[in-house]
PDB file of C-alpha atoms in Angstrom:
ATOM      1  CA  MET A   1      26.751  22.703  13.705  1.00 78.00           C
ATOM      2  CA  GLU A   2      28.878  24.845  16.006  1.00 92.00           C
ATOM      3  CA  THR A   3      27.613  28.254  17.095  1.00 95.00           C
ATOM      4  CA  LYS A   4      29.513  31.058  18.792  1.00 97.00           C
ATOM      5  CA  ILE A   5      28.232  33.768  21.115  1.00 97.00           C
ATOM      6  CA  MET A   6      30.188  36.903  20.346  1.00 97.00           C
ATOM      7  CA  GLY A   7      29.722  40.669  20.270  1.00 98.00           C
ATOM      8  CA  SER A   8      26.669  42.914  20.310  1.00 97.00           C
ATOM      9  CA  ILE A   9      25.007  45.367  17.956  1.00 96.00           C
ATOM     10  CA  TYR A  10      24.776  49.001  19.048  1.00 95.00           C
ATOM     11  CA  PHE A  11      22.033  51.468  18.084  1.00 91.00           C
ATOM     12  CA  ASN A  12      23.031  55.123  18.531  1.00 86.00           C
ATOM     13  CA  GLY A  13      25.680  53.917  20.971  1.00 87.00           C
ATOM     14  CA  ALA A  14      23.449  51.673  23.088  1.00 93.00           C
ATOM     15  CA  ALA A  15      23.694  47.868  23.025  1.00 96.00           C
ATOM     16  CA  MET A  16      20.525  46.185  21.750  1.00 94.00           C
ATOM     17  CA  GLY A  17      19.265  42.616  21.839  1.00 91.00           C
ATOM     18  CA  PRO A  18      18.977  40.609  18.591  1.00 91.00           C
ATOM     19  CA  GLY A  19      15.948  41.437  16.458  1.00 92.00           C
ATOM     20  CA  PHE A  20      15.315  44.978  17.693  1.00 93.00           C
ATOM     21  CA  ASN A  21      13.404  47.474  15.555  1.00 93.00           C
ATOM     22  CA  CYS A  22      15.724  50.129  14.151  1.00 89.00           C
ATOM     23  CA  LYS A  23      13.376  51.919  11.773  1.00 86.00           C
ATOM     24  CA  GLY A  24      14.766  55.295  10.814  1.00 77.00           C
ATOM     25  CA  SER A  25      18.206  54.351  12.107  1.00 70.00           C
ATOM     26  CA  SER A  26      21.196  56.389  11.032  1.00 72.00           C
ATOM     27  CA  ASP A  27      23.748  54.627  13.222  1.00 86.00           C
ATOM     28  CA  ILE A  28      24.198  50.937  13.904  1.00 92.00           C
ATOM     29  CA  SER A  29      27.569  49.471  14.788  1.00 94.00           C
ATOM     30  CA  PHE A  30      29.205  46.378  16.268  1.00 96.00           C
ATOM     31  CA  GLY A  31      31.356  45.958  19.344  1.00 96.00           C
ATOM     32  CA  ASP A  32      32.195  43.762  22.306  1.00 97.00           C
ATOM     33  CA  ALA A  33      29.422  41.737  23.904  1.00 97.00           C
ATOM     34  CA  ALA A  34      27.123  43.509  26.355  1.00 97.00           C
ATOM     35  CA  PRO A  35      25.478  41.380  29.086  1.00 96.00           C
ATOM     36  CA  LYS A  36      22.231  39.730  27.895  1.00 95.00           C
ATOM     37  CA  LYS A  37      22.622  41.430  24.486  1.00 97.00           C
ATOM     38  CA  GLU A  38      25.062  38.961  22.896  1.00 97.00           C
ATOM     39  CA  LEU A  39      24.831  37.855  19.261  1.00 98.00           C
ATOM     40  CA  ARG A  40      24.924  34.227  18.179  1.00 97.00           C
ATOM     41  CA  TRP A  41      26.767  33.136  15.014  1.00 98.00           C
ATOM     42  CA  VAL A  42      26.854  29.894  13.038  1.00 97.00           C
ATOM     43  CA  ASP A  43      30.456  28.894  12.322  1.00 97.00           C
ATOM     44  CA  VAL A  44      30.686  27.667   8.723  1.00 95.00           C
ATOM     45  CA  GLY A  45      34.471  27.438   8.590  1.00 91.00           C
ATOM     46  CA  ASP A  46      35.712  30.562   6.840  1.00 93.00           C
ATOM     47  CA  ARG A  47      32.794  32.769   7.937  1.00 97.00           C
ATOM     48  CA  LEU A  48      30.459  33.417  10.823  1.00 98.00           C
ATOM     49  CA  VAL A  49      26.804  33.963   9.876  1.00 98.00           C
ATOM     50  CA  ALA A  50      24.256  35.417  12.300  1.00 98.00           C
ATOM     51  CA  ASP A  51      21.619  32.880  13.313  1.00 97.00           C
ATOM     52  CA  HIS A  52      18.938  35.647  13.436  1.00 95.00           C
ATOM     53  CA  CYS A  53      18.138  38.891  11.730  1.00 96.00           C
ATOM     54  CA  ILE A  54      19.963  41.011  14.277  1.00 96.00           C
ATOM     55  CA  CYS A  55      17.748  44.017  13.562  1.00 95.00           C
ATOM     56  CA  ILE A  56      14.542  44.600  11.612  1.00 95.00           C
ATOM     57  CA  SER A  57      12.858  47.521   9.836  1.00 95.00           C
ATOM     58  CA  ILE A  58      16.120  48.653   8.287  1.00 95.00           C
ATOM     59  CA  SER A  59      16.372  49.426   4.586  1.00 95.00           C
ATOM     60  CA  TRP A  60      18.875  48.144   2.053  1.00 96.00           C
ATOM     61  CA  THR A  61      19.720  51.791   1.369  1.00 95.00           C
ATOM     62  CA  THR A  62      20.687  52.413   4.997  1.00 94.00           C
ATOM     63  CA  LEU A  63      22.753  49.233   5.217  1.00 95.00           C
ATOM     64  CA  ASN A  64      24.539  50.167   1.996  1.00 94.00           C
ATOM     65  CA  ARG A  65      25.296  53.680   3.279  1.00 91.00           C
ATOM     66  CA  LEU A  66      26.815  52.165   6.415  1.00 92.00           C
ATOM     67  CA  GLY A  67      28.852  49.734   4.295  1.00 93.00           C
ATOM     68  CA  PHE A  68      27.106  46.596   5.568  1.00 96.00           C
ATOM     69  CA  ILE A  69      25.804  45.395   2.202  1.00 97.00           C
ATOM     70  CA  PHE A  70      29.138  44.744   0.456  1.00 96.00           C
ATOM     71  CA  GLY A  71      31.404  44.875   3.486  1.00 96.00           C
ATOM     72  CA  HIS A  72      32.795  47.158   6.175  1.00 96.00           C
ATOM     73  CA  PRO A  73      35.326  46.337   8.932  1.00 97.00           C
ATOM     74  CA  VAL A  74      34.163  45.896  12.519  1.00 97.00           C
ATOM     75  CA  ARG A  75      36.136  45.069  15.652  1.00 97.00           C
ATOM     76  CA  ILE A  76      34.707  42.541  18.084  1.00 97.00           C
ATOM     77  CA  GLN A  77      36.577  41.239  21.128  1.00 95.00           C
ATOM     78  CA  GLY A  78      39.908  42.504  19.819  1.00 95.00           C
ATOM     79  CA  LYS A  79      39.600  40.942  16.347  1.00 97.00           C
ATOM     80  CA  TYR A  80      38.742  42.536  12.995  1.00 97.00           C
ATOM     81  CA  TYR A  81      36.079  41.206  10.630  1.00 98.00           C
ATOM     82  CA  LEU A  82      34.593  42.311   7.332  1.00 97.00           C
ATOM     83  CA  CYS A  83      30.862  42.582   8.057  1.00 98.00           C
ATOM     84  CA  ARG A  84      28.532  42.245   5.059  1.00 98.00           C
ATOM     85  CA  SER A  85      25.250  40.855   3.767  1.00 98.00           C
ATOM     86  CA  LEU A  86      24.653  37.493   2.110  1.00 98.00           C
ATOM     87  CA  GLN A  87      24.708  36.859  -1.636  1.00 98.00           C
ATOM     88  CA  MET A  88      21.372  35.442  -2.875  1.00 98.00           C
ATOM     89  CA  GLY A  89      21.327  35.629  -6.673  1.00 97.00           C
ATOM     90  CA  SER A  90      19.680  38.227  -8.885  1.00 98.00           C
ATOM     91  CA  ARG A  91      17.095  35.688 -10.167  1.00 97.00           C
ATOM     92  CA  GLU A  92      15.063  33.092  -8.302  1.00 97.00           C
ATOM     93  CA  SER A  93      16.651  30.407 -10.487  1.00 96.00           C
ATOM     94  CA  GLU A  94      20.039  31.352  -8.972  1.00 97.00           C
ATOM     95  CA  ALA A  95      18.949  31.104  -5.342  1.00 96.00           C
ATOM     96  CA  LYS A  96      19.941  27.473  -4.700  1.00 95.00           C
ATOM     97  CA  LYS A  97      23.452  28.103  -6.033  1.00 96.00           C
ATOM     98  CA  SER A  98      23.871  31.381  -4.163  1.00 97.00           C
ATOM     99  CA  GLU A  99      25.860  31.825  -0.960  1.00 98.00           C
ATOM    100  CA  TRP A 100      22.727  31.437   1.182  1.00 98.00           C
ATOM    101  CA  GLY A 101      21.566  28.412  -0.794  1.00 97.00           C
ATOM    102  CA  ARG A 102      24.945  26.723  -0.382  1.00 96.00           C
ATOM    103  CA  LEU A 103      24.947  27.454   3.350  1.00 96.00           C
ATOM    104  CA  LEU A 104      21.578  25.743   3.742  1.00 96.00           C
ATOM    105  CA  LYS A 105      22.890  22.650   1.965  1.00 95.00           C
ATOM    106  CA  GLN A 106      26.072  22.728   4.042  1.00 94.00           C
ATOM    107  CA  THR A 107      24.187  23.029   7.339  1.00 94.00           C
ATOM    108  CA  GLU A 108      20.405  22.517   7.479  1.00 90.00           C
ATOM    109  CA  TYR A 109      17.177  24.335   6.678  1.00 92.00           C
ATOM    110  CA  GLY A 110      15.689  24.252  10.176  1.00 93.00           C
ATOM    111  CA  ASP A 111      14.269  27.359  11.811  1.00 96.00           C
ATOM    112  CA  HIS A 112      15.779  26.206  15.110  1.00 95.00           C
ATOM    113  CA  LEU A 113      19.234  26.945  13.627  1.00 96.00           C
ATOM    114  CA  TRP A 114      18.623  29.894  11.294  1.00 97.00           C
ATOM    115  CA  HIS A 115      15.428  31.480  12.737  1.00 96.00           C
ATOM    116  CA  TRP A 116      14.063  32.544   9.356  1.00 96.00           C
ATOM    117  CA  LYS A 117      10.319  32.300  10.137  1.00 96.00           C
ATOM    118  CA  GLY A 118       8.429  35.574   9.957  1.00 94.00           C
ATOM    119  CA  THR A 119      11.341  37.743   8.821  1.00 95.00           C
ATOM    120  CA  ARG A 120      13.019  38.308   5.475  1.00 97.00           C
ATOM    121  CA  PHE A 121      16.584  39.528   5.266  1.00 98.00           C
ATOM    122  CA  TRP A 122      18.401  41.609   2.678  1.00 98.00           C
ATOM    123  CA  GLY A 123      20.955  40.247   0.232  1.00 98.00           C
ATOM    124  CA  GLN A 124      23.583  42.051  -1.792  1.00 98.00           C
ATOM    125  CA  ASP A 125      21.828  41.410  -5.077  1.00 98.00           C
ATOM    126  CA  THR A 126      19.842  43.697  -7.350  1.00 98.00           C
ATOM    127  CA  ALA A 127      16.862  42.037  -9.052  1.00 98.00           C
ATOM    128  CA  ALA A 128      17.766  41.176 -12.641  1.00 97.00           C
ATOM    129  CA  ASP A 129      14.500  42.519 -14.102  1.00 95.00           C
ATOM    130  CA  ASN A 130      14.171  45.670 -11.955  1.00 96.00           C
ATOM    131  CA  GLN A 131      17.203  47.743 -10.960  1.00 95.00           C
ATOM    132  CA  ARG A 132      15.245  49.485  -8.174  1.00 95.00           C
ATOM    133  CA  MET A 133      14.494  46.247  -6.345  1.00 98.00           C
ATOM    134  CA  ARG A 134      16.762  44.281  -3.995  1.00 98.00           C
ATOM    135  CA  VAL A 135      16.668  40.572  -3.169  1.00 98.00           C
ATOM    136  CA  VAL A 136      15.389  39.189   0.147  1.00 98.00           C
ATOM    137  CA  GLN A 137      14.981  35.653   1.481  1.00 98.00           C
ATOM    138  CA  GLY A 138      13.252  33.899   4.354  1.00 97.00           C
ATOM    139  CA  TYR A 139       9.837  34.330   6.052  1.00 96.00           C
ATOM    140  CA  TYR A 140       7.823  31.309   4.799  1.00 94.00           C
ATOM    141  CA  ARG A 141      10.790  29.045   4.069  1.00 96.00           C
ATOM    142  CA  ALA A 142      14.519  29.347   4.580  1.00 96.00           C
ATOM    143  CA  GLU A 143      15.046  29.377   0.802  1.00 95.00           C
ATOM    144  CA  ALA A 144      12.058  31.587  -0.115  1.00 96.00           C
ATOM    145  CA  TRP A 145      13.321  34.196  -2.612  1.00 97.00           C
ATOM    146  CA  GLY A 146      11.702  37.585  -3.262  1.00 97.00           C
ATOM    147  CA  VAL A 147      12.360  41.264  -3.944  1.00 97.00           C
ATOM    148  CA  LYS A 148      11.595  44.546  -2.187  1.00 97.00           C
ATOM    149  CA  GLY A 149      12.220  48.207  -2.853  1.00 97.00           C
ATOM    150  CA  LYS A 150      15.624  49.171  -1.531  1.00 97.00           C
ATOM    151  CA  ALA A 151      14.185  51.898   0.741  1.00 95.00           C
ATOM    152  CA  THR A 152      11.715  49.511   2.448  1.00 95.00           C
ATOM    153  CA  GLU A 153      11.821  49.637   6.269  1.00 93.00           C
ATOM    154  CA  GLY A 154       9.017  47.183   7.032  1.00 87.00           C
ATOM    155  CA  TRP A 155       9.051  45.101  10.210  1.00 86.00           C
ATOM    156  CA  MET A 156       9.253  41.905   8.137  1.00 90.00           C
ATOM    157  CA  VAL A 157      12.674  42.653   6.631  1.00 96.00           C
ATOM    158  CA  GLY A 158      16.020  42.934   8.394  1.00 96.00           C
ATOM    159  CA  PHE A 159      19.776  42.419   8.468  1.00 97.00           C
ATOM    160  CA  ARG A 160      21.495  39.033   8.841  1.00 98.00           C
ATOM    161  CA  PRO A 161      25.242  39.796   8.794  1.00 98.00           C
ATOM    162  CA  VAL A 162      28.216  37.694   7.752  1.00 98.00           C
ATOM    163  CA  LEU A 163      31.626  38.111   9.411  1.00 98.00           C
ATOM    164  CA  GLU A 164      34.814  37.303   7.496  1.00 98.00           C
ATOM    165  CA  PRO A 165      38.058  37.400   9.549  1.00 97.00           C
ATOM    166  CA  LEU A 166      40.537  40.144   8.692  1.00 97.00           C
ATOM    167  CA  ALA A 167      44.191  40.352   9.652  1.00 96.00           C
ATOM    168  CA  GLY A 168      45.056  42.723  12.464  1.00 95.00           C
ATOM    169  CA  ILE A 169      46.332  46.195  11.601  1.00 94.00           C
ATOM    170  CA  PRO A 170      50.174  46.122  11.621  1.00 93.00           C
ATOM    171  CA  GLU A 171      51.704  47.925  14.596  1.00 92.00           C
ATOM    172  CA  ASP A 172      54.375  49.468  12.370  1.00 94.00           C
ATOM    173  CA  LEU A 173      52.521  50.948   9.396  1.00 95.00           C
ATOM    174  CA  ASP A 174      55.804  52.034   7.807  1.00 95.00           C
ATOM    175  CA  THR A 175      56.234  48.395   6.723  1.00 96.00           C
ATOM    176  CA  LEU A 176      53.337  48.935   4.289  1.00 97.00           C
ATOM    177  CA  VAL A 177      54.900  51.856   2.400  1.00 97.00           C
ATOM    178  CA  SER A 178      55.175  51.081  -1.350  1.00 97.00           C
ATOM    179  CA  LYS A 179      52.775  48.133  -0.992  1.00 97.00           C
ATOM    180  CA  GLU A 180      49.256  47.748  -2.376  1.00 97.00           C
ATOM    181  CA  ILE A 181      46.753  48.137   0.448  1.00 97.00           C
ATOM    182  CA  ARG A 182      43.042  48.528   1.170  1.00 96.00           C
ATOM    183  CA  VAL A 183      41.901  51.347   3.448  1.00 96.00           C
ATOM    184  CA  TYR A 184      38.436  51.580   4.992  1.00 96.00           C
ATOM    185  CA  GLY A 185      37.113  54.759   6.597  1.00 93.00           C
ATOM    186  CA  PRO A 186      33.982  55.426   8.668  1.00 90.00           C
ATOM    187  CA  ASP A 187      31.564  54.537   5.860  1.00 83.00           C
ATOM    188  CA  LYS A 188      31.485  52.301   2.820  1.00 72.00           C
ATOM    189  CA  GLY A 189      34.678  51.882   0.866  1.00 76.00           C
ATOM    190  CA  PRO A 190      37.439  50.975   0.467  1.00 92.00           C
ATOM    191  CA  PHE A 191      40.189  52.895  -1.240  1.00 94.00           C
ATOM    192  CA  VAL A 192      42.677  50.570  -2.912  1.00 95.00           C
ATOM    193  CA  GLY A 193      46.134  51.655  -4.017  1.00 96.00           C
ATOM    194  CA  ARG A 194      49.840  51.917  -3.259  1.00 97.00           C
ATOM    195  CA  LEU A 195      50.767  53.489   0.077  1.00 98.00           C
ATOM    196  CA  LYS A 196      53.124  56.363  -0.775  1.00 97.00           C
ATOM    197  CA  SER A 197      53.784  57.730   2.685  1.00 97.00           C
ATOM    198  CA  ILE A 198      52.468  57.904   6.240  1.00 97.00           C
ATOM    199  CA  ASP A 199      53.015  60.229   9.206  1.00 96.00           C
ATOM    200  CA  ASP A 200      51.413  60.812  12.601  1.00 94.00           C
ATOM    201  CA  TYR A 201      48.330  62.424  11.055  1.00 96.00           C
ATOM    202  CA  ASP A 202      47.747  61.283   7.453  1.00 96.00           C
ATOM    203  CA  LEU A 203      48.500  58.590   4.944  1.00 96.00           C
ATOM    204  CA  ALA A 204      48.959  59.183   1.225  1.00 97.00           C
ATOM    205  CA  LEU A 205      47.649  56.564  -1.181  1.00 96.00           C
ATOM    206  CA  SER A 206      48.230  56.396  -4.936  1.00 97.00           C
ATOM    207  CA  VAL A 207      44.721  55.859  -6.332  1.00 92.00           C
ATOM    208  CA  THR A 208      43.140  56.114  -9.767  1.00 86.00           C
ATOM    209  CA  GLY A 209      39.617  57.450 -10.039  1.00 85.00           C
ATOM    210  CA  PRO A 210      37.788  60.196  -8.140  1.00 88.00           C
ATOM    211  CA  VAL A 211      36.876  60.488  -4.479  1.00 90.00           C
ATOM    212  CA  PRO A 212      33.067  60.251  -4.130  1.00 87.00           C
ATOM    213  CA  LYS A 213      31.444  63.612  -3.387  1.00 85.00           C
ATOM    214  CA  SER A 214      29.803  62.122  -0.296  1.00 83.00           C
ATOM    215  CA  CYS A 215      33.180  61.172   1.213  1.00 89.00           C
ATOM    216  CA  ARG A 216      34.184  63.577   3.996  1.00 88.00           C
ATOM    217  CA  TRP A 217      37.267  61.725   5.227  1.00 92.00           C
ATOM    218  CA  ALA A 218      39.543  61.704   2.177  1.00 94.00           C
ATOM    219  CA  THR A 219      40.770  64.323  -0.304  1.00 93.00           C
ATOM    220  CA  LYS A 220      42.311  63.914  -3.748  1.00 93.00           C
ATOM    221  CA  LYS A 221      45.417  65.767  -4.946  1.00 91.00           C
ATOM    222  CA  GLY A 222      46.398  64.648  -8.431  1.00 92.00           C
ATOM    223  CA  ASN A 223      46.677  60.869  -8.274  1.00 92.00           C
ATOM    224  CA  THR A 224      47.093  60.880  -4.483  1.00 96.00           C
ATOM    225  CA  VAL A 225      44.352  60.423  -1.894  1.00 96.00           C
ATOM    226  CA  ILE A 226      45.066  61.895   1.549  1.00 96.00           C
ATOM    227  CA  ILE A 227      43.309  60.111   4.432  1.00 96.00           C
ATOM    228  CA  GLY A 228      43.392  61.218   8.057  1.00 94.00           C
ATOM    229  CA  ARG A 229      44.634  58.387  10.281  1.00 95.00           C
ATOM    230  CA  ASN A 230      41.905  59.073  12.837  1.00 95.00           C
ATOM    231  CA  PHE A 231      39.310  58.137  10.182  1.00 95.00           C
ATOM    232  CA  VAL A 232      40.806  54.709   9.369  1.00 95.00           C
ATOM    233  CA  SER A 233      38.601  51.781  10.404  1.00 95.00           C
ATOM    234  CA  TRP A 234      40.967  49.163   8.990  1.00 97.00           C
ATOM    235  CA  LEU A 235      43.822  48.852   6.537  1.00 97.00           C
ATOM    236  CA  GLY A 236      45.885  45.970   5.291  1.00 96.00           C
ATOM    237  CA  GLU A 237      48.036  44.647   2.483  1.00 95.00           C
ATOM    238  CA  ILE A 238      46.294  43.119  -0.519  1.00 90.00           C
TER     239      ILE A 238
END
């Protein structure tokens, strides 16, 4: 199975080696590789999956706030990726058919490839029988399925990201006017709608539904969301 060494994770702006403790973190991000701090990924064709938990003692709540549970764009070595967590199934009976279960069948279960011993990692899923609990896997076996409270920051649970390639941002954004696009800002998103107009400072997007109260980078005027261009992490046509 092919692996790639690519990029690093940054904690409050400083590059960190894989598996570092980021308890209490409010800022983790991805960027170009820093010497001796590179990340290793398993290439499974249409995705790259980290071969380790790249950080531990981080809660599901924090990852979700940063957008890394369901997906947020990152830029590594000049290319854009949607960075997210694995899907694991909301019940133990679903685990073997989940994204992680299928990956194990597609590759292998060995710790030498996936480094799952001693650390659980968060999935996207909410436990079917308890809406306050989130699914984790790993630690005793690659396929071991369990649940933890979403605010848990214990040293035995961490973040194993998935990278899905995204198209580059078009150089001429005017070509997207009147088209349906997705726009990601500095935190979880995205906004989806028709691009009405764009200038040197803002873009106007036709969107139904409200802007979340926690969003500080977009404002709603009627059915139009105004987004400052300096806040855009990624945008592209649907």
